[in-house]
Structures are given as structure tokens and as C-alpha cells.
Short mmCIF file of C-alpha atoms in Angstrom, two decimals:
data_model
loop_
_atom_site.label_atom_id
_atom_site.label_comp_id
_atom_site.label_asym_id
_atom_site.label_seq_id
_atom_site.Cartn_x
_atom_site.Cartn_y
_atom_site.Cartn_z
CA UNK O 1 -37.29 -27.51 -34.92
CA UNK O 2 -35.30 -29.12 -32.70
CA UNK O 3 -32.30 -32.09 -33.78
CA UNK O 4 -30.98 -33.05 -36.91
CA UNK O 5 -33.23 -32.94 -40.25
CA UNK O 6 -32.58 -34.48 -43.31
CA UNK O 7 -34.59 -33.73 -46.71
CA UNK O 8 -36.01 -35.37 -48.58
CA UNK O 9 -36.60 -38.64 -46.83
CA UNK O 10 -37.24 -40.71 -50.15
CA UNK O 11 -35.67 -40.43 -53.65
CA UNK O 12 -35.67 -42.01 -56.09
CA UNK O 13 -33.24 -41.11 -59.71
CA UNK O 14 -31.65 -42.04 -62.88
CA UNK O 15 -28.30 -43.01 -63.35
CA UNK O 16 -27.67 -39.83 -65.43
CA UNK O 17 -30.03 -37.39 -62.68
CA UNK O 18 -28.44 -34.82 -60.86
CA UNK O 19 -29.51 -33.87 -57.22
CA UNK O 20 -28.63 -33.12 -53.87
CA UNK O 21 -29.36 -33.98 -50.50
CA UNK O 22 -29.88 -31.63 -47.37
CA UNK O 23 -28.95 -31.69 -43.06
CA UNK O 24 -29.68 -29.26 -41.67
CA UNK O 25 -29.11 -28.87 -37.73
CA UNK O 26 -30.50 -27.11 -34.75
CA UNK O 27 -28.30 -28.08 -31.57
CA UNK O 28 -25.25 -25.50 -32.31
CA UNK O 29 -23.21 -28.07 -33.23
CA UNK O 30 -19.36 -27.43 -34.96
CA UNK O 31 -18.88 -31.09 -36.66
CA UNK O 32 -21.14 -32.36 -39.05
CA UNK O 33 -21.28 -36.21 -41.36
CA UNK O 34 -22.38 -37.68 -43.67
CA UNK O 35 -22.57 -41.32 -43.12
CA UNK O 36 -24.04 -44.70 -45.94
CA UNK O 37 -25.69 -47.40 -44.53
CA UNK O 38 -26.55 -50.59 -46.97
CA UNK O 39 -28.19 -53.44 -46.14
CA UNK O 40 -26.65 -56.03 -44.04
CA UNK O 41 -23.36 -54.01 -43.62
CA UNK O 42 -21.98 -50.94 -41.27
CA UNK O 43 -22.40 -47.94 -41.39
CA UNK O 44 -19.91 -46.69 -43.59
CA UNK O 45 -18.80 -42.57 -43.06
CA UNK O 46 -17.94 -40.76 -45.57
CA UNK O 47 -17.45 -37.15 -45.20
CA UNK O 48 -16.31 -35.08 -42.05
CA UNK O 49 -16.67 -31.34 -42.07
CA UNK O 50 -15.53 -29.31 -38.71
CA UNK O 51 -16.27 -25.55 -38.95
CA UNK O 52 -17.20 -25.65 -42.60
CA UNK O 53 -13.92 -27.07 -43.27
CA UNK O 54 -13.95 -30.65 -44.90
CA UNK O 55 -11.25 -32.38 -43.02
CA UNK O 56 -11.62 -36.16 -43.41
CA UNK O 57 -12.88 -38.22 -47.03
CA UNK O 58 -13.14 -41.21 -46.75
CA UNK O 59 -12.37 -43.23 -50.18
CA UNK O 60 -15.67 -41.89 -51.48
CA UNK O 61 -16.03 -41.85 -55.48
CA UNK O 62 -16.50 -38.48 -56.89
CA UNK O 63 -19.50 -38.95 -58.31
CA UNK O 64 -20.84 -37.53 -54.62
CA UNK O 65 -19.68 -34.48 -53.74
CA UNK O 66 -20.35 -32.72 -50.23
CA UNK O 67 -20.71 -28.87 -49.54
CA UNK O 68 -20.91 -27.12 -46.29
CA UNK O 69 -22.10 -23.26 -46.26
CA UNK O 70 -22.30 -22.83 -42.19
CA UNK O 71 -22.03 -24.88 -39.90
CA UNK O 72 -25.69 -25.42 -39.57
CA UNK O 73 -26.36 -27.02 -43.08
CA UNK O 74 -24.71 -29.70 -44.81
CA UNK O 75 -25.70 -30.86 -48.66
CA UNK O 76 -24.48 -34.27 -50.90
CA UNK O 77 -24.54 -33.26 -54.48
CA UNK O 78 -25.13 -36.60 -56.40
CA UNK O 79 -24.80 -37.21 -60.00
CA UNK O 80 -24.03 -40.14 -62.31
CA UNK O 81 -24.88 -42.48 -59.50
CA UNK O 82 -24.76 -46.32 -59.75
CA UNK O 83 -27.19 -48.87 -58.49
CA UNK O 84 -24.71 -49.85 -56.05
CA UNK O 85 -25.55 -46.48 -54.30
CA UNK O 86 -29.12 -47.13 -53.62
CA UNK O 87 -28.85 -46.96 -49.70
CA UNK O 88 -30.06 -44.93 -46.63
CA UNK O 89 -27.67 -41.43 -46.42
CA UNK O 90 -27.53 -40.43 -42.63
CA UNK O 91 -26.26 -36.95 -41.49
CA UNK O 92 -24.90 -36.90 -38.13
CA UNK O 93 -23.37 -33.88 -35.77
CA UNK O 94 -21.48 -33.57 -32.84
CA UNK O 95 -20.40 -30.51 -30.32
CA UNK O 96 -17.11 -30.86 -31.59
CA UNK O 97 -14.67 -33.08 -33.62
CA UNK O 98 -12.95 -35.33 -31.93
CA UNK O 99 -15.22 -34.73 -28.98
CA UNK O 100 -16.24 -37.12 -26.61
CA UNK O 101 -19.67 -36.74 -27.18
CA UNK O 102 -21.96 -38.49 -29.10
CA UNK O 103 -23.08 -37.62 -32.69
CA UNK O 104 -26.73 -36.91 -33.28
CA UNK O 105 -27.98 -38.61 -35.92
CA UNK O 106 -31.40 -37.72 -38.81
CA UNK O 107 -33.54 -39.87 -40.34
CA UNK O 108 -31.73 -40.15 -43.47
CA UNK O 109 -33.00 -40.20 -47.14
CA UNK O 110 -33.47 -43.56 -48.19
CA UNK O 111 -32.19 -43.03 -52.12
CA UNK O 112 -32.50 -45.52 -55.03
CA UNK O 113 -30.76 -45.74 -58.34
CA UNK O 114 -33.37 -47.28 -61.54
CA UNK W 1 -7.24 -52.48 -38.49
CA UNK W 2 -10.44 -50.83 -35.85
CA UNK W 3 -12.74 -54.03 -35.57
CA UNK W 4 -15.53 -53.74 -34.36
CA UNK W 5 -18.11 -57.02 -34.35
CA UNK W 6 -21.88 -56.99 -32.73
CA UNK W 7 -23.48 -60.87 -32.10
CA UNK W 8 -25.80 -62.29 -32.21
CA UNK W 9 -26.82 -60.45 -35.93
CA UNK W 10 -30.53 -60.98 -34.91
CA UNK W 11 -32.05 -61.94 -31.18
CA UNK W 12 -36.09 -63.26 -31.14
CA UNK W 13 -37.51 -62.58 -27.28
CA UNK W 14 -40.49 -63.50 -25.64
CA UNK W 15 -41.83 -60.47 -23.26
CA UNK W 16 -40.00 -60.78 -20.65
CA UNK W 17 -37.16 -62.65 -21.07
CA UNK W 18 -34.22 -61.16 -20.18
CA UNK W 19 -31.28 -61.39 -22.67
CA UNK W 20 -27.35 -59.76 -23.54
CA UNK W 21 -26.11 -58.38 -26.62
CA UNK W 22 -22.33 -58.63 -27.51
CA UNK W 23 -20.08 -56.17 -28.71
CA UNK W 24 -16.22 -56.90 -29.28
CA UNK W 25 -13.58 -54.17 -30.50
CA UNK W 26 -10.15 -54.10 -30.54
CA UNK W 27 -9.20 -50.40 -31.37
CA UNK W 28 -5.64 -49.03 -30.08
CA UNK W 29 -6.85 -46.37 -27.47
CA UNK W 30 -10.48 -46.37 -27.17
CA UNK W 31 -12.10 -42.68 -26.50
CA UNK W 32 -15.29 -44.13 -25.64
CA UNK W 33 -17.73 -46.78 -27.43
CA UNK W 34 -21.84 -45.80 -27.95
CA UNK W 35 -24.59 -47.52 -28.12
CA UNK W 36 -27.38 -46.28 -30.60
CA UNK W 37 -31.22 -47.25 -30.67
CA UNK W 38 -32.19 -47.94 -34.61
CA UNK W 39 -35.94 -47.73 -35.71
CA UNK W 40 -37.02 -48.87 -38.95
CA UNK W 41 -37.00 -46.26 -41.37
CA UNK W 42 -35.14 -43.76 -38.60
CA UNK W 43 -31.32 -42.58 -38.36
CA UNK W 44 -30.07 -43.90 -34.61
CA UNK W 45 -30.39 -42.90 -31.43
CA UNK W 46 -28.42 -42.46 -28.94
CA UNK W 47 -28.49 -44.18 -25.70
CA UNK W 48 -25.21 -44.51 -23.95
CA UNK W 49 -21.80 -43.68 -23.89
CA UNK W 50 -19.28 -45.49 -21.83
CA UNK W 51 -15.09 -44.02 -21.42
CA UNK W 52 -13.62 -47.02 -19.40
CA UNK W 53 -13.75 -50.52 -18.36
CA UNK W 54 -16.08 -51.12 -15.38
CA UNK W 55 -18.34 -48.51 -16.37
CA UNK W 56 -21.72 -48.90 -16.19
CA UNK W 57 -25.11 -46.74 -17.61
CA UNK W 58 -28.44 -47.73 -17.49
CA UNK W 59 -31.80 -46.72 -18.88
CA UNK W 60 -34.99 -47.93 -17.85
CA UNK W 61 -34.66 -51.55 -18.66
CA UNK W 62 -31.15 -51.14 -20.94
CA UNK W 63 -27.58 -51.61 -18.97
CA UNK W 64 -24.82 -51.11 -20.82
CA UNK W 65 -21.29 -51.98 -19.16
CA UNK W 66 -17.74 -51.90 -20.62
CA UNK W 67 -14.85 -54.17 -19.95
CA UNK W 68 -11.06 -53.51 -22.10
CA UNK W 69 -11.94 -55.84 -24.98
CA UNK W 70 -15.66 -55.79 -25.40
CA UNK W 71 -18.80 -54.39 -24.26
CA UNK W 72 -22.48 -55.72 -22.88
CA UNK W 73 -26.30 -53.89 -23.72
CA UNK W 74 -28.60 -56.73 -21.18
CA UNK W 75 -31.75 -55.68 -21.67
CA UNK W 76 -34.16 -56.65 -17.99
CA UNK W 77 -37.60 -57.77 -18.77
CA UNK W 78 -37.88 -56.94 -22.21
CA UNK W 79 -41.56 -55.34 -23.84
CA UNK W 80 -42.09 -54.93 -27.25
CA UNK W 81 -41.26 -52.17 -28.18
CA UNK W 82 -37.77 -51.88 -27.31
CA UNK W 83 -37.72 -54.35 -30.38
CA UNK W 84 -35.32 -52.03 -32.62
CA UNK W 85 -31.90 -52.82 -34.45
CA UNK W 86 -28.82 -52.04 -31.56
CA UNK W 87 -25.89 -50.56 -33.16
CA UNK W 88 -22.30 -50.20 -31.10
CA UNK W 89 -19.73 -47.67 -32.46
CA UNK W 90 -16.30 -46.94 -31.18
CA UNK W 91 -13.97 -43.86 -31.42
CA UNK W 92 -10.60 -44.04 -31.05
CA UNK W 93 -8.28 -41.46 -29.24
CA UNK W 94 -6.36 -40.85 -32.85
CA UNK W 95 -8.98 -39.75 -35.56
CA UNK W 96 -12.23 -38.13 -36.37
CA UNK W 97 -14.41 -41.45 -36.73
CA UNK W 98 -16.67 -43.17 -35.32
CA UNK W 99 -16.71 -47.18 -36.14
CA UNK W 100 -19.72 -49.13 -36.01
CA UNK W 101 -20.58 -52.40 -35.78
CA UNK W 102 -22.82 -54.60 -37.93
CA UNK W 103 -25.49 -54.23 -35.71
CA UNK W 104 -27.86 -56.95 -33.62
CA UNK W 105 -31.80 -57.09 -34.96
CA UNK W 106 -33.68 -57.26 -31.32
CA UNK W 107 -37.33 -58.52 -31.75
CA UNK W 108 -39.28 -58.84 -28.80
CA UNK W 109 -42.51 -60.56 -28.50
CA UNK W 110 -46.12 -60.20 -26.67
#
């Protein structure tokens, strides 16, 4: 399997549930990212990891909790979400941080909050 | 504040009708400008990176150009399979983030 794989592809959850999104990259990259894509808004960067260390947190609410156990895997743990958190959550990776190489994206998890 | 603005928001073309998409940016110290294509239900797919003013890149019916303030994505004789949302993003010299524009939705009708 190649590229960036995200699971699940779709997720419906209540505001009190706890769930996790998973991202796996098979590109040998050292940097990984979480983005949020809402309708009619540009992609918003949420978190950046380099070599499993979080290097950026873009003022994201604490109900989103990232985890990067190794350079190939990235998780986004969700709890007590709000309806406005419904969106497409995209994972991306790049060879190194601050490099000139493009980021490669997965196909996202479509999240719906009831 | 860094800004990336794409225009138009939406573009309807007849098959074979060439056109251009615009990406205007204000960022200090541009390190790279990226074009992506995004199909419905999919993640963005990388198309081009441009690093300096005057640079051009081509791929099939697409050609990207860069000036000091904007980039254009030219679509020559488009086909229905070119229908997608095209995203522009900039990476500046300082910092870890890409700043994305809002995208241009392109629909090519046969």
C-alpha cells in the first residue's frame, strides 16, 4: 500500500462520544499534519509533527488531541465535539519540515456531529 | 498577515474552451507556491511547485506560472475530466505552515 491512508472515511458521532481518526503514511516522510476543511473555507492547519514531536498547534480547542507514536502514524482523538466541528479532516505528510517538497494528502475522514 | 486569494470562485467551461485561474498572495519571503487538484470526496492531489518569479511548469493541459504577486493556472482545451477544485497554497521562508486559498471550482461541460 502506498501514499497516505486515513480511516475511517466517514464518521458520525454524538457530542458526548469519544472517537479517534487514524492516518498512516507509507512514503517514508518525517513530517505529518492535520488539517480541517469546512465548506466554503480554506484548509485550516491544526497540528504539525516532525519526527513524532509536535511543533505547531494552531489554537485548536482541547477537545481535539493529536498523537504521533511514530513517524508513520498520526492520530486525532476526539471528545465532546460541537456541531461546528463537522468537516472533512485531512492528514498530510512531507519528507521534512520546512522543506520545499510538497505535502501529500490522504482522502480524509468526513466527520458529522449530531 | 499572510493571505492567499483565488479567483474566480467557480468557473464553467465548455470542453475545449481554454481559461486561466488566478492565485494572488501576500506573504513575506515566499519559499514555494503549490497547486493542488481536489476531486469530490478526495484529498488534494499535488500538481506543481513554483519557487521563483518567472518560473513555469506544465503537465498535460495545465500550465502554472508565477510572478512576484500572483500565480496563474492555465487550462488549455479542457476536457470534462479536468473538472475539479484547484487549490493554491504558499509556503513562506519562516514557519512550518502552508497557507491555502479558498480554491476555484472548475466544471467542464462536454
